PDB file of C-alpha atoms in Angstrom:
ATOM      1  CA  UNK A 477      17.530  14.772  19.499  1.00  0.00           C
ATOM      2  CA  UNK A 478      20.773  14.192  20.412  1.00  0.00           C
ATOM      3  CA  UNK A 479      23.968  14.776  17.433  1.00  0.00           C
ATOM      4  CA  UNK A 480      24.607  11.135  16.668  1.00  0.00           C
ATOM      5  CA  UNK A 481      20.834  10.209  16.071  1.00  0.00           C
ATOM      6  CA  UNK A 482      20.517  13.690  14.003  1.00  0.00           C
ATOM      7  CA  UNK A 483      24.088  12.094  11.825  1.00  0.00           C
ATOM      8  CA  UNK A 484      22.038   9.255  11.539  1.00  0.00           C
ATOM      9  CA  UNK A 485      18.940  10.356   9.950  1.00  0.00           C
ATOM     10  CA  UNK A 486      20.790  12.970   7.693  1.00  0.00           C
ATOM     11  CA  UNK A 487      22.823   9.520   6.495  1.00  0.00           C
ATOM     12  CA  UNK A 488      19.314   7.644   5.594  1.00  0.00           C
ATOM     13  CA  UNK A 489      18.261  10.772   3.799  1.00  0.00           C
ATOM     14  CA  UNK A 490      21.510  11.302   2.239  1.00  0.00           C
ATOM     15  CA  UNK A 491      20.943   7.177   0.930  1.00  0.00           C
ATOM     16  CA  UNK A 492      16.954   7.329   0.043  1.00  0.00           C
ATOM     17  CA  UNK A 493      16.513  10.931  -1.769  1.00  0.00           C
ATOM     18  CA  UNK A 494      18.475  10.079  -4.636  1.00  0.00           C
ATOM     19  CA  UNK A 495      16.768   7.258  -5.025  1.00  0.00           C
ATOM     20  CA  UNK A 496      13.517   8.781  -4.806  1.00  0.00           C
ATOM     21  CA  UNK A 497      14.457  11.386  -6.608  1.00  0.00           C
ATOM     22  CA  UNK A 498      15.419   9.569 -10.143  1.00  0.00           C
ATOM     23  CA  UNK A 499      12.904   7.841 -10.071  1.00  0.00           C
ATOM     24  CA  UNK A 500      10.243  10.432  -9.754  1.00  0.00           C
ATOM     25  CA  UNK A 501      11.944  11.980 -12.036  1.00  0.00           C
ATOM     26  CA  UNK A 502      11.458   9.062 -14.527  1.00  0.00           C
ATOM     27  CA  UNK A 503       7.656   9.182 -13.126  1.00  0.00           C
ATOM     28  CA  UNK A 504       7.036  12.777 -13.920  1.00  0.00           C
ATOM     29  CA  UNK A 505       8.751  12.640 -17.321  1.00  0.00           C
ATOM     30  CA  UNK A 506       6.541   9.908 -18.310  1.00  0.00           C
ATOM     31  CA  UNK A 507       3.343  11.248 -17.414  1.00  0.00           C
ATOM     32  CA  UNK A 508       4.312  14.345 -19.549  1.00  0.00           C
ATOM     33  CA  UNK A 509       5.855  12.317 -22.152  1.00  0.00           C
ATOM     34  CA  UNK A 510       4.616   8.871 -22.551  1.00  0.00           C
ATOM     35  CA  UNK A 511       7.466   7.529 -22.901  1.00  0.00           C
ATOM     36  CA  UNK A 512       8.283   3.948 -24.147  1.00  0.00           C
ATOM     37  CA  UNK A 513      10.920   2.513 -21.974  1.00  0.00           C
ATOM     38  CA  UNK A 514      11.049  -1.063 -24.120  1.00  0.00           C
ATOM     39  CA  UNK A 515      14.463  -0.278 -25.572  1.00  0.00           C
ATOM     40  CA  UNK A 516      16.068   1.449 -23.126  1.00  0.00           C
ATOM     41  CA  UNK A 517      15.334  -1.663 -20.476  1.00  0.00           C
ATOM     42  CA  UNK A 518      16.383  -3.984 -23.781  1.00  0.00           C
ATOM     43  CA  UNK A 519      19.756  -2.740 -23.637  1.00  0.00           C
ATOM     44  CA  UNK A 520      19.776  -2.526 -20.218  1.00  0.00           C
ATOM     45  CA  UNK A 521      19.063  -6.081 -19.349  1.00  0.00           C
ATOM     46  CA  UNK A 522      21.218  -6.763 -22.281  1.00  0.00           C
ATOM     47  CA  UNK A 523      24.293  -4.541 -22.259  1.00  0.00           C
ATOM     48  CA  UNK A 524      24.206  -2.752 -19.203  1.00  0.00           C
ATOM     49  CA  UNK A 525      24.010  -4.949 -16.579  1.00  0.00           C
ATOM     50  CA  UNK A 526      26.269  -7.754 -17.834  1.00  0.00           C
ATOM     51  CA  UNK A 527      28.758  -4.946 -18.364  1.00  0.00           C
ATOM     52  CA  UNK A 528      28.388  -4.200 -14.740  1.00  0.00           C
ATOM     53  CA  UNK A 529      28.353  -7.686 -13.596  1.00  0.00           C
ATOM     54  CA  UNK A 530      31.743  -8.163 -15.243  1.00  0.00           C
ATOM     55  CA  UNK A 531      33.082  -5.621 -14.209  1.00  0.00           C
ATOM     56  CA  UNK A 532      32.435  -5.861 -10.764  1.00  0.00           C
ATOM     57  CA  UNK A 533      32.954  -9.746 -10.534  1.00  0.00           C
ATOM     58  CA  UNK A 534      36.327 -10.259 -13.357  1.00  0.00           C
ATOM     59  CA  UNK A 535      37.925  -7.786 -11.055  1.00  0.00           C
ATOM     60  CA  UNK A 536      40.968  -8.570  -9.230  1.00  0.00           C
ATOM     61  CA  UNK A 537      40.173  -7.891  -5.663  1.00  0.00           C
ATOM     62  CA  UNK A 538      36.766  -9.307  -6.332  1.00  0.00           C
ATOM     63  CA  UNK A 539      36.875 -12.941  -3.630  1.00  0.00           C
ATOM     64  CA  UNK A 540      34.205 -14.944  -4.252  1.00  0.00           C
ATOM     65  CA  UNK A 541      34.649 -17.269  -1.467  1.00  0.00           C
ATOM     66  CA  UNK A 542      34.148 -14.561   0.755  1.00  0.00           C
ATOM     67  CA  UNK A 543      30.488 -14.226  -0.362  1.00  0.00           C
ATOM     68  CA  UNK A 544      29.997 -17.630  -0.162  1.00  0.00           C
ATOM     69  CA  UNK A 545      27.785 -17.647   3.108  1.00  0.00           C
ATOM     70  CA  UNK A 546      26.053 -14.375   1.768  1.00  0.00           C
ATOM     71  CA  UNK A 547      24.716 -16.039  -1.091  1.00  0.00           C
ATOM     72  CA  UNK A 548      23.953 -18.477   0.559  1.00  0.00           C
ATOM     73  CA  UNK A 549      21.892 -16.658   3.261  1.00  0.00           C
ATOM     74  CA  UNK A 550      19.996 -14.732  -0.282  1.00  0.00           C
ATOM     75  CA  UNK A 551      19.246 -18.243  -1.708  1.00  0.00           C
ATOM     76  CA  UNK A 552      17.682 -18.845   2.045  1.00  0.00           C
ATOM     77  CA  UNK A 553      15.982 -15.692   2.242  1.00  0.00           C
ATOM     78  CA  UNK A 554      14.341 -15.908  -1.245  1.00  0.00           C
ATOM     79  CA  UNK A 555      12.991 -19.983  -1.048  1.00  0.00           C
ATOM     80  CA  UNK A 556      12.135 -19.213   2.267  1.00  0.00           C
ATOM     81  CA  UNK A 557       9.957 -15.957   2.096  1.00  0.00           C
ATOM     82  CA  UNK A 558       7.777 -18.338  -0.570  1.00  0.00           C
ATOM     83  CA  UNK A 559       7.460 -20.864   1.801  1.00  0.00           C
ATOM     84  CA  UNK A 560       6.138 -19.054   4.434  1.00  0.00           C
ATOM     85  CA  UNK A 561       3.666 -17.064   2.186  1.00  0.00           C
ATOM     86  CA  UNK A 562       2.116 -19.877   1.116  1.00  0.00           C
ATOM     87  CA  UNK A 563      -0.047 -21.213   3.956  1.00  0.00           C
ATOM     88  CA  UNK A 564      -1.060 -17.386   4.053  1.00  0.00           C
ATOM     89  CA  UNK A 565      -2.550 -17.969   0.168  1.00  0.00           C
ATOM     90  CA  UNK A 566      -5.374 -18.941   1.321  1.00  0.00           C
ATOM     91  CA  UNK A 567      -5.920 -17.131   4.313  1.00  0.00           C
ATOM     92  CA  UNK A 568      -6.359 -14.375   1.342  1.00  0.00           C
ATOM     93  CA  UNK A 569      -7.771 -16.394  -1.078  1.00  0.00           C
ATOM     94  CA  UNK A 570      -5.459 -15.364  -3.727  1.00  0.00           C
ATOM     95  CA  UNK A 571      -3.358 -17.624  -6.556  1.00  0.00           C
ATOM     96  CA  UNK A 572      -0.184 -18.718  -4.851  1.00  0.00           C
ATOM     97  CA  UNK A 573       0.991 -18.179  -8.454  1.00  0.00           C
ATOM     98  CA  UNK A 574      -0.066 -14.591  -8.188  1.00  0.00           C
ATOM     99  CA  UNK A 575       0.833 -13.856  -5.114  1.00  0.00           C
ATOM    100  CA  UNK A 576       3.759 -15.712  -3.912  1.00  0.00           C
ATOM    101  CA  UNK A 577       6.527 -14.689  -7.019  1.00  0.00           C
ATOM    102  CA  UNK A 578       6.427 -11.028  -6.220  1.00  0.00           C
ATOM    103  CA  UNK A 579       7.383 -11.862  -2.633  1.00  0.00           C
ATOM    104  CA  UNK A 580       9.965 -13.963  -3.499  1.00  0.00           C
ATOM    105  CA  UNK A 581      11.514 -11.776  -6.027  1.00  0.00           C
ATOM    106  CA  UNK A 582      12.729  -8.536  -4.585  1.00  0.00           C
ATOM    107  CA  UNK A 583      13.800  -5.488  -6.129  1.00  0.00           C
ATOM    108  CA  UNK A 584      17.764  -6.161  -5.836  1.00  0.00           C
ATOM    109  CA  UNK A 585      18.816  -4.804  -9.180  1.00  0.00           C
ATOM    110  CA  UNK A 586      16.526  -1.327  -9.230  1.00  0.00           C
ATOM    111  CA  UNK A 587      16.709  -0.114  -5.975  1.00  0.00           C
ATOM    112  CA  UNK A 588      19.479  -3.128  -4.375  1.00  0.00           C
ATOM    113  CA  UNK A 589      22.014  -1.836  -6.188  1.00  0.00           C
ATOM    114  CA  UNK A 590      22.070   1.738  -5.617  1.00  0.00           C
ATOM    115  CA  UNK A 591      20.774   1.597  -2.182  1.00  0.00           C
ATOM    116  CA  UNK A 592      23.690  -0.843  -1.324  1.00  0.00           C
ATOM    117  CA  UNK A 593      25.949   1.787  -2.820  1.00  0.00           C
ATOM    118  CA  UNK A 594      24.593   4.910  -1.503  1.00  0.00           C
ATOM    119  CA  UNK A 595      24.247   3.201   2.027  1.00  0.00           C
ATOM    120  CA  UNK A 596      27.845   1.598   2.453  1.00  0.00           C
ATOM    121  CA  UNK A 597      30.068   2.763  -0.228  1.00  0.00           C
ATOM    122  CA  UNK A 598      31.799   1.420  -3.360  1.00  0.00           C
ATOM    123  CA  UNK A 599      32.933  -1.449  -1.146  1.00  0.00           C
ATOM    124  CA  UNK A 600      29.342  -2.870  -0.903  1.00  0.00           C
ATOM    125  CA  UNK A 601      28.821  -3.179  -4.733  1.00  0.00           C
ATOM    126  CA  UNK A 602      30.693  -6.586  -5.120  1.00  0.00           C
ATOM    127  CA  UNK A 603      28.277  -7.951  -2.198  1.00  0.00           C
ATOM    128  CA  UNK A 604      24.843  -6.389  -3.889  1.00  0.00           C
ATOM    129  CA  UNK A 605      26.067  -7.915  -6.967  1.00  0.00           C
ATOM    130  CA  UNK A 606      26.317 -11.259  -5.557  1.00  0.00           C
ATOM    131  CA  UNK A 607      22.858 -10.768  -3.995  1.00  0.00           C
ATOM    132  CA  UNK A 608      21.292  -9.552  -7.310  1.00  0.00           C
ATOM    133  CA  UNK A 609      22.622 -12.990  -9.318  1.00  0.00           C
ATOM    134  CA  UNK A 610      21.327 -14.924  -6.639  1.00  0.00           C
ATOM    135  CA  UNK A 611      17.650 -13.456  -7.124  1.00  0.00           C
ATOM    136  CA  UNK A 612      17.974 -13.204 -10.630  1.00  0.00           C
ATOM    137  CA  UNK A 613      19.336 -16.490 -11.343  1.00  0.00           C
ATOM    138  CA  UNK A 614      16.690 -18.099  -9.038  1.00  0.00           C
ATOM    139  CA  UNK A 615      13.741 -15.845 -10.246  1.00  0.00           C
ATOM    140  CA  UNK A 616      14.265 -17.424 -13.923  1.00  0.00           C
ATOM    141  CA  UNK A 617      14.756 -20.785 -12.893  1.00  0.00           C
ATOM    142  CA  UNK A 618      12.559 -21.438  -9.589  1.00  0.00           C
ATOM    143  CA  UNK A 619      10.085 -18.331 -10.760  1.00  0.00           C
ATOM    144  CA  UNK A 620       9.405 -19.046 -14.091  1.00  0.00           C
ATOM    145  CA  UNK A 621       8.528 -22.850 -13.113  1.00  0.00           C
ATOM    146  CA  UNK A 622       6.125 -21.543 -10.099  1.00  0.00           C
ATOM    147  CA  UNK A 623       4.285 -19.711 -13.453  1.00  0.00           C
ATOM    148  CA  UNK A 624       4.095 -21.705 -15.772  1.00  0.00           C
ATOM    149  CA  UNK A 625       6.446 -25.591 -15.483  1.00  0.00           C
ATOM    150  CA  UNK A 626       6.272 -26.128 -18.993  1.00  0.00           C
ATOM    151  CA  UNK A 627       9.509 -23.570 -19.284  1.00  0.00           C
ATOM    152  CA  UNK A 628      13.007 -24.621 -19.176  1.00  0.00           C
ATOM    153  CA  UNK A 629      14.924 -23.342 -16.594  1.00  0.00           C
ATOM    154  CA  UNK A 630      18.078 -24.493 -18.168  1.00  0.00           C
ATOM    155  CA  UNK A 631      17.273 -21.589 -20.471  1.00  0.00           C
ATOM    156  CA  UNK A 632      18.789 -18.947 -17.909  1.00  0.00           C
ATOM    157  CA  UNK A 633      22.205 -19.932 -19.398  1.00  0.00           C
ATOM    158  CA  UNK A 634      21.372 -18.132 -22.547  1.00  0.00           C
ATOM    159  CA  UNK A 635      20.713 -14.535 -20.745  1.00  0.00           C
ATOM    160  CA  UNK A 636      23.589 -12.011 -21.457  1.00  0.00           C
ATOM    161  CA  UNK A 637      23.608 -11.228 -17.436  1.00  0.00           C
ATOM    162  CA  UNK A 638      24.175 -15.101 -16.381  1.00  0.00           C
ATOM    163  CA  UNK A 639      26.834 -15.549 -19.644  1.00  0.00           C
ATOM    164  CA  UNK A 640      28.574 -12.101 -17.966  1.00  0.00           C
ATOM    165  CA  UNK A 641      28.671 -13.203 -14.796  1.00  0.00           C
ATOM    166  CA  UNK A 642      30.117 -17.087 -15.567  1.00  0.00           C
ATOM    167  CA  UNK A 643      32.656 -14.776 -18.138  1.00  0.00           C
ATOM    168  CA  UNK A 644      33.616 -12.229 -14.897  1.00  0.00           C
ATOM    169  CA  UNK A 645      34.270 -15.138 -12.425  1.00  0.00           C
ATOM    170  CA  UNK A 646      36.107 -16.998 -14.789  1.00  0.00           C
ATOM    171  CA  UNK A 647      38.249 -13.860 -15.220  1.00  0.00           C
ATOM    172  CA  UNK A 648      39.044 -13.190 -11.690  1.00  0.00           C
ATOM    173  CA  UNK A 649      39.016 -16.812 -10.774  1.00  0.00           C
ATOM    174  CA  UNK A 650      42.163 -17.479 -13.884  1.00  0.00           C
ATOM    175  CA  UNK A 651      43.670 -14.169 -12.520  1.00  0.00           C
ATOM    176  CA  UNK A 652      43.241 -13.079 -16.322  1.00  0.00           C
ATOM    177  CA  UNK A 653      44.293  -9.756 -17.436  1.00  0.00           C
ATOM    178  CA  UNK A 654      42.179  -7.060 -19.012  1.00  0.00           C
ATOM    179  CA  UNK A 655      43.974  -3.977 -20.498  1.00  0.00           C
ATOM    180  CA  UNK A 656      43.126  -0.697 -19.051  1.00  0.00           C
ATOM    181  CA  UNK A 657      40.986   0.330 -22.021  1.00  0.00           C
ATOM    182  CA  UNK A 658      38.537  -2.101 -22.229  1.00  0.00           C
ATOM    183  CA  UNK A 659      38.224  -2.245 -18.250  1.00  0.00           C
ATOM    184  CA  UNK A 660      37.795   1.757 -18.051  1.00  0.00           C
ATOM    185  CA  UNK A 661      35.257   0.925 -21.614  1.00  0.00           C
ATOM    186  CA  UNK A 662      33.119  -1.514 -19.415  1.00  0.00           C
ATOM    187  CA  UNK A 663      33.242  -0.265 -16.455  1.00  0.00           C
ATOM    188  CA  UNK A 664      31.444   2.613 -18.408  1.00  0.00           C
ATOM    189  CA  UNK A 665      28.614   0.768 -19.984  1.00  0.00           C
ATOM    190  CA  UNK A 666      28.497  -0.952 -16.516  1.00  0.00           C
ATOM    191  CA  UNK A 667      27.616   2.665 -14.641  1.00  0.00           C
ATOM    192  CA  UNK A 668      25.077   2.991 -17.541  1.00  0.00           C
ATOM    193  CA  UNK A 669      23.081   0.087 -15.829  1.00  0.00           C
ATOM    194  CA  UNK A 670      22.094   1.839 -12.280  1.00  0.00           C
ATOM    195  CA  UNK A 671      20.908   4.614 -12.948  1.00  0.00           C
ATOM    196  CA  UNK A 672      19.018   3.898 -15.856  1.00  0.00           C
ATOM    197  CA  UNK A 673      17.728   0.915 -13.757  1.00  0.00           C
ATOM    198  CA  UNK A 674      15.524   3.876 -11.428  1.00  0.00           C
ATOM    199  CA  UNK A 675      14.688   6.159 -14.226  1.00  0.00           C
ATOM    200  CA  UNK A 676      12.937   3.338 -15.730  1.00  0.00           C
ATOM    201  CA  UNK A 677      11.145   2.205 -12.457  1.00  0.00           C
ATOM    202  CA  UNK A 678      10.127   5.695 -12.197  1.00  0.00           C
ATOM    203  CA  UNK A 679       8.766   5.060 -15.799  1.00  0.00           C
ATOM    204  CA  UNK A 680       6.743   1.601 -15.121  1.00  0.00           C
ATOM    205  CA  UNK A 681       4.951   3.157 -12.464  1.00  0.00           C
ATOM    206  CA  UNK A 682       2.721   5.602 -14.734  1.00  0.00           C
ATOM    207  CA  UNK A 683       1.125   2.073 -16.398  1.00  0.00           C
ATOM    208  CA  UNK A 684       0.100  -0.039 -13.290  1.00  0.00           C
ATOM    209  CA  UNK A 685      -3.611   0.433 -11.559  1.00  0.00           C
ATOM    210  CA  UNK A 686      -4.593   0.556  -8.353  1.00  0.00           C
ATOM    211  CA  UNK A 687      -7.395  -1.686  -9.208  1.00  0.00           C
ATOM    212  CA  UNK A 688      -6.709  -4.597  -6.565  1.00  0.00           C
ATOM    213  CA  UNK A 689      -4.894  -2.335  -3.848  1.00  0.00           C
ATOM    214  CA  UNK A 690      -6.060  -4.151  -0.957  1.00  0.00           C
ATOM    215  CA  UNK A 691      -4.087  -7.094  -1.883  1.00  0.00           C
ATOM    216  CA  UNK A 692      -1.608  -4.782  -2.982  1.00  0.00           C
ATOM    217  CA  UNK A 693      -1.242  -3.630   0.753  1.00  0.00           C
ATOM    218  CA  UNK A 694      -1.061  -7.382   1.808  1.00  0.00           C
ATOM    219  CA  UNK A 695       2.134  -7.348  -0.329  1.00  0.00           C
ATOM    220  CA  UNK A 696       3.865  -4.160   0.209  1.00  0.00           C
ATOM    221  CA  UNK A 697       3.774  -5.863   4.258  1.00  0.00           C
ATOM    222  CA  UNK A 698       4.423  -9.150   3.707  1.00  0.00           C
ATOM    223  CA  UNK A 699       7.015  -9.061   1.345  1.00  0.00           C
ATOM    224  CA  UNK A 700      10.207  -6.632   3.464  1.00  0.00           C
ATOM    225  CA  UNK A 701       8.050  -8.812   6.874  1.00  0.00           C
ATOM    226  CA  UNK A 702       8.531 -12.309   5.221  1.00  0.00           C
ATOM    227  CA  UNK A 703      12.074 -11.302   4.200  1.00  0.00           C
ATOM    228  CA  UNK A 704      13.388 -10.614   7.334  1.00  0.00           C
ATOM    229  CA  UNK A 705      11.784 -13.339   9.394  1.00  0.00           C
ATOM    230  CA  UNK A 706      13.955 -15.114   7.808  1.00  0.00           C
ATOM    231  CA  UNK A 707      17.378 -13.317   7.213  1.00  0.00           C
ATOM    232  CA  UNK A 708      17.158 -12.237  10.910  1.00  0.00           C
ATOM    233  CA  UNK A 709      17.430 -15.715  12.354  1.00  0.00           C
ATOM    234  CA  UNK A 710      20.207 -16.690   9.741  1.00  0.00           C
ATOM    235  CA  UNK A 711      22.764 -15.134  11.704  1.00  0.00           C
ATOM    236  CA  UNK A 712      23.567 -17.869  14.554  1.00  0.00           C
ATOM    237  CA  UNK A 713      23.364 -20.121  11.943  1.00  0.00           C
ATOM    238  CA  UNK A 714      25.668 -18.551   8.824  1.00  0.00           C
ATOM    239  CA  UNK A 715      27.498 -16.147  11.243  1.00  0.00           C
ATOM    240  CA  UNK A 716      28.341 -13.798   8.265  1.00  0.00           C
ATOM    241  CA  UNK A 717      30.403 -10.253   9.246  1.00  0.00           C
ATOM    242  CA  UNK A 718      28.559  -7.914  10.707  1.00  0.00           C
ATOM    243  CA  UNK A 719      28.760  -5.538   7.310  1.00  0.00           C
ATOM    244  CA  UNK A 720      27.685  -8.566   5.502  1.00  0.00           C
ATOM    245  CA  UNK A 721      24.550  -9.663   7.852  1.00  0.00           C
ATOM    246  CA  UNK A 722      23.784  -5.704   7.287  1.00  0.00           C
ATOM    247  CA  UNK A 723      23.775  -6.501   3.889  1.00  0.00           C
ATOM    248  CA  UNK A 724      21.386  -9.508   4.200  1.00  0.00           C
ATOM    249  CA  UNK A 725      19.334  -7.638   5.929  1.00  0.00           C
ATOM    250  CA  UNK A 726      18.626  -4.543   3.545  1.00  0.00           C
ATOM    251  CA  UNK A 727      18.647  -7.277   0.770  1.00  0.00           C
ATOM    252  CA  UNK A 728      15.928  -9.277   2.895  1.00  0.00           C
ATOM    253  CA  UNK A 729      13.905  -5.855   3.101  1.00  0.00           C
ATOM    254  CA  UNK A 730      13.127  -4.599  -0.509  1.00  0.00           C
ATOM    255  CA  UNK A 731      10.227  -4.424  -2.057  1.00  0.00           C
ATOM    256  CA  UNK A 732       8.996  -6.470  -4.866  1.00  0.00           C
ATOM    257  CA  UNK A 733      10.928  -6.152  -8.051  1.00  0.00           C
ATOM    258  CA  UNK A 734       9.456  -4.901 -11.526  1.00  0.00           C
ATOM    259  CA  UNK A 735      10.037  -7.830 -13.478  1.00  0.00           C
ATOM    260  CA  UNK A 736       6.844  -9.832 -11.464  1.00  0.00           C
ATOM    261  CA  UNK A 737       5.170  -7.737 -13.193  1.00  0.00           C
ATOM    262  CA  UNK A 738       6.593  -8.256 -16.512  1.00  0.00           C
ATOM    263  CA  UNK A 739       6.227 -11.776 -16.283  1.00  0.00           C
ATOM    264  CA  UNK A 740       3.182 -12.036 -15.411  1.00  0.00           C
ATOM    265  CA  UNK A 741       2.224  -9.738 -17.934  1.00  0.00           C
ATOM    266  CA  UNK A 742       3.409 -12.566 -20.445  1.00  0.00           C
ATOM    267  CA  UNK A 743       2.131 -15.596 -18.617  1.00  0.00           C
ATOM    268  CA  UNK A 744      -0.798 -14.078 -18.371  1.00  0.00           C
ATOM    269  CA  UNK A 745      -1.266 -14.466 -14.550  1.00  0.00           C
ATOM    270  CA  UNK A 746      -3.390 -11.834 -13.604  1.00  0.00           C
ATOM    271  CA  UNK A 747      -1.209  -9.161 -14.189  1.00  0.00           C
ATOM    272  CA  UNK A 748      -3.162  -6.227 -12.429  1.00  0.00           C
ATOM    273  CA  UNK A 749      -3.195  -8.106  -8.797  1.00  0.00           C
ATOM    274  CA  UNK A 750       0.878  -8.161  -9.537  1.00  0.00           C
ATOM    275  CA  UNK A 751       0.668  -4.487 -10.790  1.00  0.00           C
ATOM    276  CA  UNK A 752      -1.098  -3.157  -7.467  1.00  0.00           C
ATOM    277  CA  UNK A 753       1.963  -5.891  -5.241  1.00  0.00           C
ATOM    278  CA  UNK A 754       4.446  -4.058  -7.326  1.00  0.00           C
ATOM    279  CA  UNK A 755       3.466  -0.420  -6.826  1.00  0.00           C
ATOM    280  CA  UNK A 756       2.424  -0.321  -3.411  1.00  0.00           C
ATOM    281  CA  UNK A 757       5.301  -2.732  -2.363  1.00  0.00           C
ATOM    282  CA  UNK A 758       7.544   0.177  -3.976  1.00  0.00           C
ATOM    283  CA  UNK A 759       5.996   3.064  -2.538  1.00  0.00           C
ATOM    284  CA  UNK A 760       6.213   1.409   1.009  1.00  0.00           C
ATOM    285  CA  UNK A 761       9.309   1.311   0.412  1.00  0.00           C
ATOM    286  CA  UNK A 762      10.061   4.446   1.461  1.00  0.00           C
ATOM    287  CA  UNK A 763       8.992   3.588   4.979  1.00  0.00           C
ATOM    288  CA  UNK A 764      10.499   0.112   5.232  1.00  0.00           C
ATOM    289  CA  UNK A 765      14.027   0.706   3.688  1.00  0.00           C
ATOM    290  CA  UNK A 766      14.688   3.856   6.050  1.00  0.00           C
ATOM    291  CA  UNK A 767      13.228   1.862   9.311  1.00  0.00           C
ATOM    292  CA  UNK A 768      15.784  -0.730   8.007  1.00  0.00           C
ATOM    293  CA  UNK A 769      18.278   1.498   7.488  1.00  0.00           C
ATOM    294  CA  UNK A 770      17.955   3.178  11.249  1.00  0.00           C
ATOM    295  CA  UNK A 771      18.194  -0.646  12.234  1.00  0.00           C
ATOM    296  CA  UNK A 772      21.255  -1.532  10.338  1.00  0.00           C
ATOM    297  CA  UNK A 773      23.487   1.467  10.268  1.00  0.00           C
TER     298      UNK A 773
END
C-alpha cells in the first residue's frame, strides 16, 4: 500500500471514528441508563440548531448565491431519490408511504453536519448548512403531505430552525451588524447543536427493533444507491466546483435520517418497518460513507 493511499485511509478514519464514537457512546449510555432524550432533542431542534443556522448563515462571508446551484442539486437529489423508489414499491410490496420518506429524507443534520466538518474543514459548514435546510425544509413540507395531506405545509414557517434561517439570511443579506458578544453567545449555543445531534442518535438506537430487517436491508441499499444515481449525473448539468459536487455527493450518500422515524411514529405509519430503514440504513453507514469518502477525497 503505497503512502498516499495509506494518508488516505488514515483521513476517512480520522472523519468516521468520531462519529462513531459519540454516538456509541450515546448507545452504551442508554442501554445502562435509559435515558429519555425528549428534552434534550426539544431544545435541540429548538435552540440549538437555529442558533447554529444563524450563525453560520447571518455571517458576513456567508454568499448565498454561491450555493445557489448546490441547493439546487439537494432539492434534485431529494424529489428525485422518491421518484425513482417508487416503481420499486411494489416490486417489494411495501407502502410507498412507508417506504419512500425515509429514502428521501437523509440524515443531513446528525451525521451531515459533522461529517461535512470533519471531512473538509470549517469551510464546508456554510455548504452542509445549506444542504440540511434544503432537506429539512422539504421533509416538512413535501414529507409531511406524502404522510398524511391533510397537514399544512405552510406550517414549516412557524419552526424556530426555518424562522432562524429567514432571520440569518436577512442578516447577511442587509450586511447587518451583530456585536461581538452576542455572535461569540450564539455561536456557542450553535456548537451545542452537533454534537448533541450524535449523542442522541446514539440514544434512539436502543428503542428501534429489528422486527422487519429484511426491508430494513432494502433501505440501508437503496437509500445512499438512489441518492447518488442521481447527484452523480447532476454534474454536466449544474457544473458546481469540484469541492461543491464533493459535497453533493456525500450529501447524496447518507443514510436515512431519525426524524422518519419520529414521524411516523405520530402518523402512525407503521412505525417499526421505518424503525428497522432507520437503523440498518445507519449502521450501513459505516460502509457507504467511507466507500464515498475514498471516492470523493
Amino acid at each position: 500500500m503505497d503512502h498516499s493511499t495509506l494518508a488516505l485511509l488514515e483521513r476517512i478514519f480520522a472523519t468516521v471514528f468520531p462519529l462513531v464514537a459519540i454516538v456509541t457512546v450515546g448507545f452504551l449510555y442508554a442501554r445502562k441508563k435509559h435515558t429519555d432524550m425528549s428534552a434534550a432533542n426539544a431544545l435541540n431542534i429548538d435552540v440549538f440548531v437555529p442558533a447554529l443556522l444563524f450563525s453560520v448563515l447571518s455571517a458576513k462571508s456567508f454568499d448565498l448565491m454561491r450555493f445557489q446551484e448546490l441547493a439546487i442539486g439537494g432539492i434534485i437529489v431529494v424529489i428525485g431519490s422518491g421518484l425513482i423508489i417508487w416503481p420499486v414499491c411494489k416490486l417489494l410490496k411495501v407502502n410507498p408511504k412507508t417506504f419512500i420518506p425515509p429514502i428521501m429524507f437523509n440524515n443531513s443534520g446528525n451525521l451531515g453536519l459533522p461529517l461535512a466538518v470533519l471531512a473538509f474543514g470549517e469551510e464546508a459548514l456554510a455548504a452542509a448548512v445549506v444542504l440540511f435546510l434544503v432537506e429539512n425544509t422539504l421533509h416538512f413540507t413535501v414529507g409531511l403531505y406524502i404522510l398524511d395531506k391533510k397537514t399544512n405545509p405552510f406550517q414549516v414557517l412557524r419552526m424556530p430552525i426555518i424562522l432562524a434561517s429567514i432571520l440569518g439570511l436577512t442578516w447577511s443579506g442587509f450586511h447587518l451588524p451583530l456585536p461581538t458578544p452576542i455572535a461569540t453567545f450564539i455561536d456557542m449555543l450553535g456548537k451545542i447543536s452537533i454534537p448533541l445531534m450524535l449523542f442522541a442518535l446514539g440514544v434512539r438506537m436502543t428503542s428501534v427493533d429489528l422486527t422487519h430487517w429484511k426491508l430494513g436491508v432494502w433501505g440501508a441499499i437503496l437509500c445512499p444507491l438512489s441518492g447518488l444515481l442521481i447527484a452523480v449525473p447532476l454534474q454536466s448539468a449544474l457544473h458546481l466546483e469540484p469541492i461543491q459536487f464533493a459535497y453533493l455527493l456525500l450529501f447524496a450518500a447518507l443514510p436515512p435520517a431519525v426524524l422518519n422515524y419520529m414521524l411516523a411514529e405520530r402518523y402512525q405509519q407503521e412505525p417499526h418497518q421505518v424503525a428497522s430503514i432507520v437503523l440498518l440504513g445507519n449502521i450501513s453507514s459505516l460502509l457507504f460513507i467511507p466507500a464515498t469518502l475514498y471516492f470523493i477525497l
